[in-house]
Amino acid sequence: MLNFIDGEWVESESGRWVERENPADSRVTVAKITQSVKEDVEKAVAAAARAFEKWRRIPAPRRGEILFKAGEILKNRREELARIITLEMGKILLEARGDVQEAVDMCYYMAGEGRRLYGETTPSELPDKDIKTIREPIGVVAAITPWNFPIAIPSWKILPALICGNTVVLKPSSYTSYSASAFIECLNDAGLPAGVVNQVNGGGEIGEILIKQSEVKAVSFTGSTKVGFEIEKTAVERHIPFMCEMGGKNAIIVLDDADIDLAVNGAVWGGYGTTGQRCTAASRLIVQESILNKFKSKLVNEIKKLKIGSGLDETVQIGPLVSENQRRRVHDYTQIGLEEGAKLVTGGKYYIEGGCEHGYFYEPTLFENVTPDMRIAQEEIFGPTVALIQCEDFKDALEIANGTNYGLSLAIYTRDINKAAIAEKELQSTLVYINAPTIGAEIHAPFGGIKNTGLLHKEAGGRGGAIDFYSRVKVVYRDYSGRLQRAQIDK
Ligand code: NAD
């Protein structure tokens, strides 16, 4: 996979390539990726800076037409792109199609936003004078993305940035550069002018170089909290806006009045969907003690039915982890859980049966007797490991759910409308689900977290979301009185 700079696919000046293997069968190479160096980043940023001067002057509805066309291209290539995602990242085809669909949806949504980049008008306190706000782009945006949503997350960043008139340099995860390239190709085929979107491949060091370029005027990052905090520091030092969407430790609360079967289905999808590799994955289940045993036995029953294997097999529900490192990390947490005194209900091992011995498969894992302070209940594992935590009552459940450093997604299953209403207010996360699992965000609502998951700005969703981050407000005062008027002084 080449870099994409100034409208051309080009090899890095380094001449170095890295192979990306199929996580379902590590003997198979899926792509060879050119490894960037500083000069490549500088060229990409310079191209984006040049393109910005033209792109920002193209009327937003016209920019929207290009994004709409990109949506059509992505829709037509959805199956092909989904297969690339499955081969490169491992998620099952059904979910890979959803990954591409998010980008399709975001194209159409942002195309429409091109006609809705509203400002405000307000009367002045002085006669013959008015005030309006207009939205302006920021400049070159650095987009740094993780591997778990190889097309959806780049689309969340790039499309809102573009509709507002910014240009972009994308640095995708080195695990998923191929998928990112396929997405960028669709944008290019839709007719984006050269330099408006660029892609540089490489590891974290390339991301670090990118955000330090003086022409980069904003950074949008999704990834781990550790890296996000470093990026925040650099952005503050450089005095540029940043949006960092980071880790999570999400939970589903199940109260004793809940529809247990519904809650079990939600727990399975929330905990084990995408093999637990979602920032919104439900890695904690907080269940009221009176229904704990019933809930657990139904849950284990469902977990045992999950089929593990290559994501290309349409009958499979659990694909591999993205890498051997990630599998080791998941297994380390299994040991940590056992050492802390949690009890393994099911799973906890590498999965090497039925042709899976060459992939990074891990059994869906459930711990019980987990206390809220244990590391497996506090730290993001990012794999198919779920902690079952007992709670006494509603109040206790809320305290446990809120008792981590993260604040992305929390869910509650209850039939009591009063409790649901209280939970909606008391849960400390940006996303709250009632009678639904922690995953399932839609692109037209803001997305992101609080605490160590995120700070001020939000992804997706228009107002209160990405449009607010990728545009800044200018206030225009127009005085048509023909005389000097002084605010706060003249009456
Ligand atoms: P990561 O932090 O290791 O890497 C993310 C990206 O940052 C990659 O492109 C990487 O190359 C780059 N990077 C690494 N070090 C860098 C540095 N010093 N400077 C600049 N860039 C650098 O994360 P990952 O393993 O790719 O993804 C998994 C993480 O992403 C999980 O913690 C998950 O919760 C999080 N995530 C969060 C959200 C959200 O919206 N909150 C969504 C998806 C994933």
mmCIF file of C-alpha atoms and ligand atoms in Angstrom, residues 144-149 153 156 171-175 202-209 211 221-228 230-231 245-248 278-280 326 380 382 408 447-449 453 459, ligand 1:
data_model
loop_
_atom_site.group_PDB
_atom_site.id
_atom_site.type_symbol
_atom_site.label_atom_id
_atom_site.label_comp_id
_atom_site.label_asym_id
_atom_site.label_seq_id
_atom_site.Cartn_x
_atom_site.Cartn_y
_atom_site.Cartn_z
ATOM 1 C CA ILE A 144 -4.854 9.686 13.482
ATOM 2 C CA THR A 145 -6.919 6.524 13.681
ATOM 3 C CA PRO A 146 -6.917 3.094 15.368
ATOM 4 C CA TRP A 147 -7.464 -0.296 13.750
ATOM 5 C CA ASN A 148 -10.784 -1.397 15.223
ATOM 6 C CA PHE A 149 -13.003 0.516 12.759
ATOM 7 C CA ILE A 153 -13.366 5.999 12.069
ATOM 8 C CA TRP A 156 -15.957 10.163 11.026
ATOM 9 C CA LYS A 171 -2.275 8.511 9.496
ATOM 10 C CA PRO A 172 -4.144 5.213 9.886
ATOM 11 C CA SER A 173 -3.145 2.402 12.224
ATOM 12 C CA SER A 174 -0.327 0.350 10.759
ATOM 13 C CA TYR A 175 -2.555 -2.735 11.178
ATOM 14 C CA GLY A 202 3.546 4.134 9.320
ATOM 15 C CA GLY A 203 3.575 3.662 13.069
ATOM 16 C CA GLY A 204 3.166 5.974 16.029
ATOM 17 C CA GLU A 205 6.354 7.875 15.262
ATOM 18 C CA ILE A 206 4.787 9.096 11.994
ATOM 19 C CA GLY A 207 1.722 10.300 13.887
ATOM 20 C CA GLU A 208 4.017 12.139 16.278
ATOM 21 C CA ILE A 209 5.878 13.835 13.419
ATOM 22 C CA ILE A 211 1.065 16.620 14.652
ATOM 23 C CA PHE A 221 -7.202 11.307 17.287
ATOM 24 C CA THR A 222 -8.922 8.071 18.234
ATOM 25 C CA GLY A 223 -6.995 5.415 20.111
ATOM 26 C CA SER A 224 -5.685 4.498 23.527
ATOM 27 C CA THR A 225 -5.776 6.862 26.489
ATOM 28 C CA LYS A 226 -2.000 6.629 26.896
ATOM 29 C CA VAL A 227 -1.295 7.905 23.373
ATOM 30 C CA GLY A 228 -4.215 10.342 23.478
ATOM 31 C CA GLU A 230 0.555 12.511 24.792
ATOM 32 C CA ILE A 231 -1.226 14.011 21.799
ATOM 33 C CA GLU A 245 -11.404 9.885 21.703
ATOM 34 C CA MET A 246 -9.791 7.261 23.897
ATOM 35 C CA GLY A 247 -10.321 4.076 25.886
ATOM 36 C CA GLY A 248 -13.383 2.813 27.701
ATOM 37 C CA ARG A 278 -14.793 -1.903 20.458
ATOM 38 C CA CYS A 279 -14.241 1.228 22.494
ATOM 39 C CA THR A 280 -17.871 0.787 23.570
ATOM 40 C CA GLN A 326 -3.381 -8.082 21.452
ATOM 41 C CA GLU A 380 -9.511 -1.627 29.341
ATOM 42 C CA PHE A 382 -9.983 -4.689 24.489
ATOM 43 C CA LEU A 408 -17.861 6.386 27.206
ATOM 44 C CA PHE A 447 -20.144 10.378 19.937
ATOM 45 C CA GLY A 448 -17.295 10.375 22.438
ATOM 46 C CA GLY A 449 -16.588 10.230 26.121
ATOM 47 C CA THR A 453 -12.142 8.697 27.445
ATOM 48 C CA GLU A 459 -17.193 12.998 16.962
HETATM 49 P P1 NAD B 1 -3.220 3.336 19.780
HETATM 50 O O1 NAD B 1 -3.365 4.469 20.729
HETATM 51 O O2 NAD B 1 -2.122 2.375 20.001
HETATM 52 O O3 NAD B 1 -3.015 3.890 18.292
HETATM 53 C C1 NAD B 1 -3.946 4.752 17.681
HETATM 54 C C2 NAD B 1 -3.251 5.521 16.554
HETATM 55 O O4 NAD B 1 -2.275 6.406 17.117
HETATM 56 C C3 NAD B 1 -2.486 4.641 15.576
HETATM 57 O O5 NAD B 1 -2.616 5.166 14.267
HETATM 58 C C4 NAD B 1 -1.045 4.768 16.074
HETATM 59 O O6 NAD B 1 -0.075 4.505 15.076
HETATM 60 C C5 NAD B 1 -1.013 6.222 16.486
HETATM 61 N N1 NAD B 1 0.030 6.568 17.482
HETATM 62 C C6 NAD B 1 0.623 5.759 18.386
HETATM 63 N N2 NAD B 1 1.509 6.463 19.138
HETATM 64 C C7 NAD B 1 1.450 7.746 18.696
HETATM 65 C C8 NAD B 1 2.092 8.961 19.082
HETATM 66 N N3 NAD B 1 2.977 8.982 20.085
HETATM 67 N N4 NAD B 1 1.790 10.100 18.432
HETATM 68 C C9 NAD B 1 0.866 10.107 17.427
HETATM 69 N N5 NAD B 1 0.229 8.974 17.014
HETATM 70 C C10 NAD B 1 0.498 7.821 17.638
HETATM 71 O O7 NAD B 1 -4.651 2.605 19.746
HETATM 72 P P2 NAD B 1 -5.055 1.296 18.938
HETATM 73 O O8 NAD B 1 -4.459 0.113 19.604
HETATM 74 O O9 NAD B 1 -4.844 1.501 17.484
HETATM 75 O O10 NAD B 1 -6.666 1.285 19.167
HETATM 76 C C11 NAD B 1 -7.280 0.762 20.303
HETATM 77 C C12 NAD B 1 -7.674 1.866 21.254
HETATM 78 O O11 NAD B 1 -8.528 2.796 20.579
HETATM 79 C C13 NAD B 1 -8.475 1.396 22.442
HETATM 80 O O12 NAD B 1 -7.968 1.994 23.610
HETATM 81 C C14 NAD B 1 -9.889 1.892 22.160
HETATM 82 O O13 NAD B 1 -10.677 2.108 23.295
HETATM 83 C C15 NAD B 1 -9.616 3.143 21.430
HETATM 84 N N6 NAD B 1 -10.777 3.576 20.656
HETATM 85 C C16 NAD B 1 -11.506 4.618 21.140
HETATM 86 C C17 NAD B 1 -12.642 5.046 20.454
HETATM 87 C C18 NAD B 1 -13.463 6.203 20.954
HETATM 88 O O14 NAD B 1 -14.204 6.771 20.179
HETATM 89 N N7 NAD B 1 -13.382 6.565 22.218
HETATM 90 C C19 NAD B 1 -13.022 4.398 19.271
HETATM 91 C C20 NAD B 1 -12.251 3.330 18.820
HETATM 92 C C21 NAD B 1 -11.119 2.931 19.514
#
